[in-house]
mmCIF file of C-alpha atoms in Angstrom:
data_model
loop_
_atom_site.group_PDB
_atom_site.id
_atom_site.type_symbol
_atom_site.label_atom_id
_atom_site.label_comp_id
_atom_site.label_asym_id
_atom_site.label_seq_id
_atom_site.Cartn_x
_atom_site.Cartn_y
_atom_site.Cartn_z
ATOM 1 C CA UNK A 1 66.784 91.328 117.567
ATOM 2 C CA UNK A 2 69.482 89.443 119.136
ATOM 3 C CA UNK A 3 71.954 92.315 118.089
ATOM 4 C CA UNK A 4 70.334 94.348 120.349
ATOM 5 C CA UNK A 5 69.662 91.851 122.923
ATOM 6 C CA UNK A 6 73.296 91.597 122.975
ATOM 7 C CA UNK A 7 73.880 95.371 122.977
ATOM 8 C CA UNK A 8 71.218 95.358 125.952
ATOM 9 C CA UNK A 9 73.180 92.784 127.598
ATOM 10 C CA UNK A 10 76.508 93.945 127.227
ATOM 11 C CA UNK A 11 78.589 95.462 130.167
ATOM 12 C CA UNK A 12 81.148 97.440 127.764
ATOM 13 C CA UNK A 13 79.970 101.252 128.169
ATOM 14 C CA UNK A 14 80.509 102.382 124.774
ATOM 15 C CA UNK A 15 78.213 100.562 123.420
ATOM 16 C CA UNK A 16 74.076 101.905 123.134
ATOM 17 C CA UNK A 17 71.393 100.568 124.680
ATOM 18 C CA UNK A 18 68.532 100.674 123.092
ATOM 19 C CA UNK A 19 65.572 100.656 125.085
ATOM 20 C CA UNK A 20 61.909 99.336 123.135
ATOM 21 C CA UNK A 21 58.667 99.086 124.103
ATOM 22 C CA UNK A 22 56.594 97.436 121.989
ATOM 23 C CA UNK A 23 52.913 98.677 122.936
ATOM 24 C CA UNK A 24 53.816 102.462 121.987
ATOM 25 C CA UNK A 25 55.799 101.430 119.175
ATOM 26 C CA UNK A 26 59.222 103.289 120.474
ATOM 27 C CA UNK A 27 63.018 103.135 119.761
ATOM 28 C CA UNK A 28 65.043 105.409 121.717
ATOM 29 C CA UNK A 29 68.722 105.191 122.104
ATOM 30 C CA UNK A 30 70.423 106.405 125.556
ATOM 31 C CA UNK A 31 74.235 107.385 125.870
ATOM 32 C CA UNK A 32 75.865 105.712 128.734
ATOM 33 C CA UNK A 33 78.539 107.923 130.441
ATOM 34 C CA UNK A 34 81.076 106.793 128.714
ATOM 35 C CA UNK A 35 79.729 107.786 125.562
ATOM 36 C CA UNK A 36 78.161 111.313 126.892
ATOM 37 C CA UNK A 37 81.560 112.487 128.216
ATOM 38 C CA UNK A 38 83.136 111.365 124.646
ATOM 39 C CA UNK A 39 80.314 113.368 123.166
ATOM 40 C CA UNK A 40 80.554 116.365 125.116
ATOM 41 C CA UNK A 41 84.026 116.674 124.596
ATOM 42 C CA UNK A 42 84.450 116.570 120.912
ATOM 43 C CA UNK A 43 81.014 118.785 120.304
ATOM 44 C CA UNK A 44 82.432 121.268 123.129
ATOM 45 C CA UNK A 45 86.032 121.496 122.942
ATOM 46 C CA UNK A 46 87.875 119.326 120.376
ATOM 47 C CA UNK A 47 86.233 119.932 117.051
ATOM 48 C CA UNK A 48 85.465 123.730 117.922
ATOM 49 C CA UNK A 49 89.056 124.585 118.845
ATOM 50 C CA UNK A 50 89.896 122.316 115.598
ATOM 51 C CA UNK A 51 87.735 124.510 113.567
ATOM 52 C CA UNK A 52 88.746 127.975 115.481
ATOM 53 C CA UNK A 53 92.581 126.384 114.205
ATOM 54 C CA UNK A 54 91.445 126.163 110.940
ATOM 55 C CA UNK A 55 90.040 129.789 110.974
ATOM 56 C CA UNK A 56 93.478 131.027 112.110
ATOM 57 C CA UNK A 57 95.390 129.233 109.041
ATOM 58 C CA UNK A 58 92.695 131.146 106.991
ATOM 59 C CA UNK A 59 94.363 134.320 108.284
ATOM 60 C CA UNK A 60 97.150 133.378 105.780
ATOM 61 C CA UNK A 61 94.848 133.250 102.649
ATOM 62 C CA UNK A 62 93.263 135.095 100.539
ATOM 63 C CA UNK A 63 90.491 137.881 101.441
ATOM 64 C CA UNK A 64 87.512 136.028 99.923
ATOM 65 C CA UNK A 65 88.693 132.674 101.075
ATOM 66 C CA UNK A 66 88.737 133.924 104.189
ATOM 67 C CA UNK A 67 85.416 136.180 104.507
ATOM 68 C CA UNK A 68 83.474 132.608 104.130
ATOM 69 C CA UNK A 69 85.335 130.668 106.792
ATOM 70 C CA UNK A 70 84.949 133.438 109.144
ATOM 71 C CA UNK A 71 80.699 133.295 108.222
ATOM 72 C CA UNK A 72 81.313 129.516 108.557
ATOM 73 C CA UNK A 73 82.984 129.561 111.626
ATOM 74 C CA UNK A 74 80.960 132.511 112.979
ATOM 75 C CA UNK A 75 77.405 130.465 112.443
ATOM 76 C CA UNK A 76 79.498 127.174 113.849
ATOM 77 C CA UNK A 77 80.253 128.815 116.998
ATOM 78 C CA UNK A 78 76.918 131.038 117.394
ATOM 79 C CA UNK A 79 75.195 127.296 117.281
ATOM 80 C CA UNK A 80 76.974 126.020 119.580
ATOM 81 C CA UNK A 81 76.778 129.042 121.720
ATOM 82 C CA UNK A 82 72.854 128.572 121.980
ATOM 83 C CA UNK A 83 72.144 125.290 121.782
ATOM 84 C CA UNK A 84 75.242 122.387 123.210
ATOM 85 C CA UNK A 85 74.572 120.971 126.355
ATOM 86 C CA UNK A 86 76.954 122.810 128.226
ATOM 87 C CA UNK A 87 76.008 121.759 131.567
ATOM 88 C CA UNK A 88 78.452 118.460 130.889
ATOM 89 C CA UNK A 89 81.128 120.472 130.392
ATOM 90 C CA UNK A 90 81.654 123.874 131.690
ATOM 91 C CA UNK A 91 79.057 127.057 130.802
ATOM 92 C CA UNK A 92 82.095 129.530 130.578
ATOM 93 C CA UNK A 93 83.898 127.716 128.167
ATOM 94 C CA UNK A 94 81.029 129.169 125.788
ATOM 95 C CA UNK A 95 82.493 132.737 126.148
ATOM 96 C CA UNK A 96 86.031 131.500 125.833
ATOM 97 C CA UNK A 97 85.063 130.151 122.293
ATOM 98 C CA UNK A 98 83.589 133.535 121.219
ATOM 99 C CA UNK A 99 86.529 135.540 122.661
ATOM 100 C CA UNK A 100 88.579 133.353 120.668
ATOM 101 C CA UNK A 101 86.606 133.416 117.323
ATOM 102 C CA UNK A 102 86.330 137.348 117.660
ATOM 103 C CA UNK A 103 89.957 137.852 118.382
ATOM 104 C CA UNK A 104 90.831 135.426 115.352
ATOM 105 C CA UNK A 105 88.352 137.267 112.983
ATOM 106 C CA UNK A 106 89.712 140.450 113.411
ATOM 107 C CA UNK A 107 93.279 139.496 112.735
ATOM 108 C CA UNK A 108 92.466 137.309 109.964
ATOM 109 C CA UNK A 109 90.402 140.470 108.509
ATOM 110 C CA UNK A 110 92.737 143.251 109.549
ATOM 111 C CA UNK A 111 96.114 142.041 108.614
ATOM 112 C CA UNK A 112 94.842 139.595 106.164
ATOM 113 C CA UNK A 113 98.201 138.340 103.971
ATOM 114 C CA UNK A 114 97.183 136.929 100.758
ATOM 115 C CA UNK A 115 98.995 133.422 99.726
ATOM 116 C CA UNK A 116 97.028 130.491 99.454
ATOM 117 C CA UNK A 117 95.201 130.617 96.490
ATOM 118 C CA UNK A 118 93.231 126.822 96.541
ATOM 119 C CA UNK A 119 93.502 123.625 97.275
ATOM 120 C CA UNK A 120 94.223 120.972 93.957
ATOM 121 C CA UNK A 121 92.887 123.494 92.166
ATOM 122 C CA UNK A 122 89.097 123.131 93.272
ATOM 123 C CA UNK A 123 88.743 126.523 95.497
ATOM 124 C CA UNK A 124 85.393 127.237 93.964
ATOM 125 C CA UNK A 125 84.027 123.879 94.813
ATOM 126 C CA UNK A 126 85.327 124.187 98.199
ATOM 127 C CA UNK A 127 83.999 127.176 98.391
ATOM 128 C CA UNK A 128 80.618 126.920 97.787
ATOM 129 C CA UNK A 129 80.419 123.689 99.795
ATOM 130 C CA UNK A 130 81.798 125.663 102.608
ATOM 131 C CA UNK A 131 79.010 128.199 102.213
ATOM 132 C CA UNK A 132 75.961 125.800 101.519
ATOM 133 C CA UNK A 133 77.205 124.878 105.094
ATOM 134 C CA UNK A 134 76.875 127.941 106.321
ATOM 135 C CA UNK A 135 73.637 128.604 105.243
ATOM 136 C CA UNK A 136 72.143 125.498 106.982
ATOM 137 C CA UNK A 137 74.171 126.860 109.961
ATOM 138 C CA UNK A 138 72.878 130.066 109.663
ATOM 139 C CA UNK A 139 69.063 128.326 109.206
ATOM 140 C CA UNK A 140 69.259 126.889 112.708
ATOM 141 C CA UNK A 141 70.901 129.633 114.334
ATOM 142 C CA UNK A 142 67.332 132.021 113.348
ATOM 143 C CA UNK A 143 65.584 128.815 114.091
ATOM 144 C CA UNK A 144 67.228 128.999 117.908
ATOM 145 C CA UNK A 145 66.550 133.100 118.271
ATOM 146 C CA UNK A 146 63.170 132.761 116.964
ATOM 147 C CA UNK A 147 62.697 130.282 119.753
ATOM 148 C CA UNK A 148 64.471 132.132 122.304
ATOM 149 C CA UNK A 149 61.617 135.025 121.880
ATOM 150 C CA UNK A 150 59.551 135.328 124.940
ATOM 151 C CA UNK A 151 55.941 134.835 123.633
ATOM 152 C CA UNK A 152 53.061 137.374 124.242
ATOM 153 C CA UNK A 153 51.014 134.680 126.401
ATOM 154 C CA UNK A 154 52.834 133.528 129.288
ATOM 155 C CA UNK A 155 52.095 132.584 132.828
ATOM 156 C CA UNK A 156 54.021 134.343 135.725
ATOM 157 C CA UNK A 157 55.161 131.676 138.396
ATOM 158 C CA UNK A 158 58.470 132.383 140.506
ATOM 159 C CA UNK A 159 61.578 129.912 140.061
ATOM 160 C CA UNK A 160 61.120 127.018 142.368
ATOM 161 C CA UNK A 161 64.203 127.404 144.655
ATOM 162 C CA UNK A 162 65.631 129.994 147.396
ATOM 163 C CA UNK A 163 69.171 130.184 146.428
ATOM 164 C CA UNK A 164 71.568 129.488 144.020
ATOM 165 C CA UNK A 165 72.491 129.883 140.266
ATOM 166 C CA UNK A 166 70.620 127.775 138.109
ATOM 167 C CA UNK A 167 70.621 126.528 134.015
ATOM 168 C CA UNK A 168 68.147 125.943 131.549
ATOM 169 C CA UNK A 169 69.309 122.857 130.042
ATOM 170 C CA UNK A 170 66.123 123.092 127.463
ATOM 171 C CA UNK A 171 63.565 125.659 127.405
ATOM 172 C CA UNK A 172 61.800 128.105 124.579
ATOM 173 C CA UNK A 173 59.696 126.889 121.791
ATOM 174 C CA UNK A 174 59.938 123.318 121.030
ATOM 175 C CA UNK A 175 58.070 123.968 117.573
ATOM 176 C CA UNK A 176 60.364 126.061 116.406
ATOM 177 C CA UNK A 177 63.822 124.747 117.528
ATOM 178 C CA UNK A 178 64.342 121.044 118.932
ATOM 179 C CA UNK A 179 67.979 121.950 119.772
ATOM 180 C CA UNK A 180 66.972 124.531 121.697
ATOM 181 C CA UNK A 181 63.663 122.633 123.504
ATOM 182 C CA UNK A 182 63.900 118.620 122.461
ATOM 183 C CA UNK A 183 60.250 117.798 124.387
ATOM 184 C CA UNK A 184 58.142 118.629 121.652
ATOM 185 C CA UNK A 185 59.323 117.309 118.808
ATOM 186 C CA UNK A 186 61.178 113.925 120.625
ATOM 187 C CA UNK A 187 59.512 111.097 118.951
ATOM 188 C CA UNK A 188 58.988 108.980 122.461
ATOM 189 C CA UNK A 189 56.853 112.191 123.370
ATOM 190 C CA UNK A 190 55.070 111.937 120.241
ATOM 191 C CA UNK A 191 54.375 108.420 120.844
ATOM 192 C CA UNK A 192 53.438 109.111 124.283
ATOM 193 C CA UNK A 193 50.679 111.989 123.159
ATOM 194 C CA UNK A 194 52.212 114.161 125.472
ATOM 195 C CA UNK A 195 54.484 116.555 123.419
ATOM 196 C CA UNK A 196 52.162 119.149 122.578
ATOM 197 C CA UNK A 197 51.992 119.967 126.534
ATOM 198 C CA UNK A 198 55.477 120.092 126.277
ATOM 199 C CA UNK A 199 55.860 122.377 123.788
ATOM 200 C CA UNK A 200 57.374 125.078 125.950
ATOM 201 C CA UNK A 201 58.780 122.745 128.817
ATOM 202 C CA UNK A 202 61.749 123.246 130.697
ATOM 203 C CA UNK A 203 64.328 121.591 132.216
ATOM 204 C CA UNK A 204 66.710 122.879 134.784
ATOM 205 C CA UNK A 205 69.897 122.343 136.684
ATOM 206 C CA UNK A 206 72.399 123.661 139.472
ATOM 207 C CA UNK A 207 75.163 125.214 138.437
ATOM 208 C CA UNK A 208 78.292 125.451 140.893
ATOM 209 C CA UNK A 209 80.561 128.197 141.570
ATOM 210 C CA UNK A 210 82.851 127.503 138.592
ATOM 211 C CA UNK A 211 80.477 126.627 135.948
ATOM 212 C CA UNK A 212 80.018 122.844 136.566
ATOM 213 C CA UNK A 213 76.600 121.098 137.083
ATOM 214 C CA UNK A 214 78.096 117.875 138.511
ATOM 215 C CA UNK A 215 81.484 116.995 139.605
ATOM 216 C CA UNK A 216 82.700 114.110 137.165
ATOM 217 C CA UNK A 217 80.239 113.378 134.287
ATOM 218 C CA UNK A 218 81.037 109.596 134.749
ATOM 219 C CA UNK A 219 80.374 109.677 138.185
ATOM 220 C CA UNK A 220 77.348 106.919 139.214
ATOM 221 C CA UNK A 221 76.218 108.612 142.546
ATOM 222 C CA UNK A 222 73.398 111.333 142.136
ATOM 223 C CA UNK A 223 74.784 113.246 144.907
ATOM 224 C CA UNK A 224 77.834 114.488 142.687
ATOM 225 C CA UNK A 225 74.741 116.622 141.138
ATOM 226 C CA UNK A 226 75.008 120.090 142.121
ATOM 227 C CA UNK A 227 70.611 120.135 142.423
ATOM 228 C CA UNK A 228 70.226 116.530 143.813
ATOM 229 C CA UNK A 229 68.042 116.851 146.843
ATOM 230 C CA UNK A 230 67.641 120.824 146.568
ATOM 231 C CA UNK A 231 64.671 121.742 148.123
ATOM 232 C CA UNK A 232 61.826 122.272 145.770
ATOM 233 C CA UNK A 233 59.140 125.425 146.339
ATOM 234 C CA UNK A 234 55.816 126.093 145.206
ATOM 235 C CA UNK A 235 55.919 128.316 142.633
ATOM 236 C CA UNK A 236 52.305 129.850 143.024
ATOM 237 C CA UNK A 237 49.098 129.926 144.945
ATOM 238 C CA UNK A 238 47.080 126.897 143.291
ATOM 239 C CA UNK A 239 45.896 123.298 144.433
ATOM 240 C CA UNK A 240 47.280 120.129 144.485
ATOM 241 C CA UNK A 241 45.660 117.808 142.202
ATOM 242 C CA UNK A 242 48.130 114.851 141.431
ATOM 243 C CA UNK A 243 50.894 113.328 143.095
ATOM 244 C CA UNK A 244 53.726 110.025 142.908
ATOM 245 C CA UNK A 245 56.395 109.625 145.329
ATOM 246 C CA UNK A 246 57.364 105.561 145.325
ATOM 247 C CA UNK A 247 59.383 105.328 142.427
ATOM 248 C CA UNK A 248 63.090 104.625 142.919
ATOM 249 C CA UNK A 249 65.627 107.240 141.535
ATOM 250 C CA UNK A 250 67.761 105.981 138.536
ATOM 251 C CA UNK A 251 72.111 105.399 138.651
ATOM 252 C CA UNK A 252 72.903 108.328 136.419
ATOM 253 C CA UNK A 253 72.901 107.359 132.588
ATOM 254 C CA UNK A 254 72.130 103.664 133.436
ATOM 255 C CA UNK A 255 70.033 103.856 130.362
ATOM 256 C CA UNK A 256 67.474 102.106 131.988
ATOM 257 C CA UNK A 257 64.666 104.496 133.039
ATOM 258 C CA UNK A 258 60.448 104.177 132.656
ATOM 259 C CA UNK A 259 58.310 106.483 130.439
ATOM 260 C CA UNK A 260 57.283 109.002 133.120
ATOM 261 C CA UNK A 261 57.982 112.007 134.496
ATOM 262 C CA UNK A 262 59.205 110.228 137.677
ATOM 263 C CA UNK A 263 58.075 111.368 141.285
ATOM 264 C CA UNK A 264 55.744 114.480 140.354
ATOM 265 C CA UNK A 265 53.648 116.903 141.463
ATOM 266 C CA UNK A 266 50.467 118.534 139.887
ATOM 267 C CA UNK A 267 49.460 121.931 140.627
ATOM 268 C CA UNK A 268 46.298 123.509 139.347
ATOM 269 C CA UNK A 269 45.579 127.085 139.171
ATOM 270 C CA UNK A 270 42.640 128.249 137.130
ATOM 271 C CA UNK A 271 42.530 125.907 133.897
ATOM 272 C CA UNK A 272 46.490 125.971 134.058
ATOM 273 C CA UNK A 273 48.004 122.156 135.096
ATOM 274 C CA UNK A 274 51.426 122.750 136.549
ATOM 275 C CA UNK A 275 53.412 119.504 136.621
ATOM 276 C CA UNK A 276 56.897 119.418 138.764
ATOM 277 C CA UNK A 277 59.002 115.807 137.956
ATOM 278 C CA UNK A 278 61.772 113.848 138.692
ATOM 279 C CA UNK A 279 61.664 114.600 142.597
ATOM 280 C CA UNK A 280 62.888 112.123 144.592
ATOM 281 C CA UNK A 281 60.953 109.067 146.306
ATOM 282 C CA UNK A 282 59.025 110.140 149.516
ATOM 283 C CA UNK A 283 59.981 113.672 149.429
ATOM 284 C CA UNK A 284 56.689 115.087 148.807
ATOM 285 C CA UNK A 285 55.659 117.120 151.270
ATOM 286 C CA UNK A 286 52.065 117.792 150.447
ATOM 287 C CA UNK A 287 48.775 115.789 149.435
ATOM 288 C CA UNK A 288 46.279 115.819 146.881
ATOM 289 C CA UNK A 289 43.487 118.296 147.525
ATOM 290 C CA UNK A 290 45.659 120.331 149.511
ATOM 291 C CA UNK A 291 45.708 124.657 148.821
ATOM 292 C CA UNK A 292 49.262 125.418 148.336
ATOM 293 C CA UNK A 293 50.969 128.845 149.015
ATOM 294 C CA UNK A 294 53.774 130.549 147.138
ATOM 295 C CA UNK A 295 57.058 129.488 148.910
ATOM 296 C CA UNK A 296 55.556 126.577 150.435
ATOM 297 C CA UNK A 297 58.083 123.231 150.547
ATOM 298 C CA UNK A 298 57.466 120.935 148.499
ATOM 299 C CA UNK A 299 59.742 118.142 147.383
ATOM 300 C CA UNK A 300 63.326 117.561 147.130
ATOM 301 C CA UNK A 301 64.985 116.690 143.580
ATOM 302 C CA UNK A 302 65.590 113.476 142.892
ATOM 303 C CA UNK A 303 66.209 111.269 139.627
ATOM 304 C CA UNK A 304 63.212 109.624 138.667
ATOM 305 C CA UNK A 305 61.426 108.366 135.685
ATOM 306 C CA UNK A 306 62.544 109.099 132.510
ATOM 307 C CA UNK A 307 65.640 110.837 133.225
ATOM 308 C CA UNK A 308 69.262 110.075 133.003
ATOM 309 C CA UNK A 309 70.306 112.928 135.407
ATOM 310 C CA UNK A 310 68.951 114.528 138.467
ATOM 311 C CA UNK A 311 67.268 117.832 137.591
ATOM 312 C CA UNK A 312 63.710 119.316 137.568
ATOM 313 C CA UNK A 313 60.977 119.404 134.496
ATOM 314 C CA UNK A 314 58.715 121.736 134.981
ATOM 315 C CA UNK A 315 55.643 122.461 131.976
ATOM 316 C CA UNK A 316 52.541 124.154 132.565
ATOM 317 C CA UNK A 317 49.109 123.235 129.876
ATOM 318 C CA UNK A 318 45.954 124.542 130.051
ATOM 319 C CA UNK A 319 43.002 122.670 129.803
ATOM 320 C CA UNK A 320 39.463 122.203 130.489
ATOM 321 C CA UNK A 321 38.890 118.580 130.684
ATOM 322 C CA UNK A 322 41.777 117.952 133.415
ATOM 323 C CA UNK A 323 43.775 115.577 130.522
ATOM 324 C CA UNK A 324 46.265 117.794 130.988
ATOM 325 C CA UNK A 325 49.312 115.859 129.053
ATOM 326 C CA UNK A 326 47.467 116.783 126.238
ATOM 327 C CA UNK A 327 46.756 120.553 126.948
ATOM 328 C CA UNK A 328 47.880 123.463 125.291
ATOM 329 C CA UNK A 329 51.364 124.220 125.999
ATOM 330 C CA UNK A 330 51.777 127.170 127.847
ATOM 331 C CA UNK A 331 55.543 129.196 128.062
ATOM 332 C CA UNK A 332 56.472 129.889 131.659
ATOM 333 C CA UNK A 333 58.324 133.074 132.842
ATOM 334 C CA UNK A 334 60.118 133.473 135.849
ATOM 335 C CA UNK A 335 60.081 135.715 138.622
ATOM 336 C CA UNK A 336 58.827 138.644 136.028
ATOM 337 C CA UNK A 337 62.491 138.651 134.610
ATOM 338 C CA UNK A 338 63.259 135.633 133.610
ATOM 339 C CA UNK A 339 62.060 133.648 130.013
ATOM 340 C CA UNK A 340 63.996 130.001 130.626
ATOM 341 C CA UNK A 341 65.472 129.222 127.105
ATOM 342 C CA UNK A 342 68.106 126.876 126.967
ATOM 343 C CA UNK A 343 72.141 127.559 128.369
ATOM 344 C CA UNK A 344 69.864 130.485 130.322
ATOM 345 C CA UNK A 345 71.662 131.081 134.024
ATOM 346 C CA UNK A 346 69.084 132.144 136.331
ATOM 347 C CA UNK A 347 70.716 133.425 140.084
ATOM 348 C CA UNK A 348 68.385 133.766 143.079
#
């Protein structure tokens, strides 16, 4: 205890703060933006082009040596492909890493050159340790397309916003693939009793011109957010049954936020809740009771409750008994094109 009331405490960014509350029994660590942009960097670009480096110097060994790398490196890079958070780093950088892998891949199995024959004389080892890895690779990688598969039962609603290009930063089936969809299986949800509504939320973010969704990861300002304060539509005919608009937004990664889905709206249509959160404080432009039109303003985003960056949560459950945190999850699709798995771009 005093270990982490001294982590708490502590100004120094790099170190965790780990926030408890003792009533719901949870433990959640939250990066600080020190420790994100350190993160997103190595998963994104250090250890991938390490890896892709590694690939390359395979080019110069033996056939079979290098078939399993290239599966190795192949799964590696198809993971990260579906399931990083590229919206702290740059979405195109993705394709670059592909591009690169492909290019590599073909020389390496092309004009393969055979030399090196093992390394202090334990090649087998290595290489079955190298494909075990790949396996467990290759495990989430179906995990993340099985997830990505637009169910049979969805409900139509049209993205909430009039222009722009926009990101999935989690979305698909939570039950099948927490890297691709975190809500569901998160153990603060689970705590909370609210993660089987969220098996098929989404969250989404603004994407600039260039691929960026803010300007400087470490920045402390919400408005260096490319979707702070964009203007938030209804996204169906339906009622409004729930609102909040007082709470304050958060700093960005202050690691200090409440169990809530911040500033919200509820919309209900049918049996089908649809909740709208993290909006920004007073922004709501509509009351409880009122009939809602598709189109109609809303809110504006904001960065509130538990959220570490501004963007939008959206989830819709359906339910009889108006508990609807603890309805049956039900996947969303978009403007009749769109199913929002995660590192999906949406443009409007």
């Amino acid at each position: 205890s005093d270990l982490l009331r001294y982590m708490n405490s502590c100004s120094c960014d790099l170190l965790p703060r780990i926030y408890i509350n003792k009533d719901r029994g949870r433990i959640v660590m939250f990066l600080s933006r020190v420790q994100l942009f350190i993160a997103t960097k190595m998963l994104n670009i250090v250890l991938p082009v390490l890896i892709l480096f590694g690939l390359f110097q395979f080019g110069k060994g033996n056939l079979i040596d290098c078939i399993i790398y290239t599966f190795f490196v192949g799964n590696f890079i198809f993971l990260l492909f579906k399931t990083a958070p590229w919206e702290f780093t740059n979405y195109y950088i993705r394709y670059v890493l592909v591009s690169i892998y492909l290019i590599v891949s073909f020389r390496n199995l092309i004009f393969i050159n055979t030399g090196i024959q093992g390394i202090f004389g334990i090649k087998v080892l290595i290489d079955v340790l190298v494909l075990i890895t790949s396996l467990i690779l290759m495990y989430f990688n179906i995990g993340s397309v099985r997830a990505s598969k637009k169910p049979k039962d969805c409900i139509d609603l049209s993205l909430p916003f009039k222009e722009g290009k926009y990101i999935i930063t989690d979305g698909g089936d939570g039950a099948i693939s927490s890297l691709l969809n975190y809500h569901n299986k998160a153990q603060i949800h689970k705590n909370g009793k609210s993660n089987t509504s969220m098996r098929f939320a989404t969250d989404i973010a603004k994407l600039n011109k260039i691929g960026f969704t803010v300007k400087n990861v470490l920045t402390k300002e919400n408005k260096d957010y490319e979707i702070f304060h964009e203007k938030v539509y209804c996204p169906c005919d339906g009622t409004v049954v729930e609102i909040v608009n007082g709470i304050e937004n958060n700093i960005p990664f202050s690691r200090i936020y409440p169990y809530n889905v911040g500033n919200r709206i509820i919309l209900k249509k049918d049996n089908y809740y649809i909740v709208m959160g993290h909006l920004s404080k007073d922004s709501i432009a509509v009351e409880v009771g009122d009939s809602v039109k598709l189109g109609q303003l809303l809110a504006i985003i904001g960065n509130s409750g538990l959220t570490p960056r501004p963007h939008l949560h959206m989830q819709v459950s359906k339910c009889e008994d108006g508990q609807y945190w603890q309805g049956k999850s039900v996947p969303i699709f978009f403007n009749d094109l769109y199913y929002p798995m995660k590192n999906k771009i949406i443009i409007v």
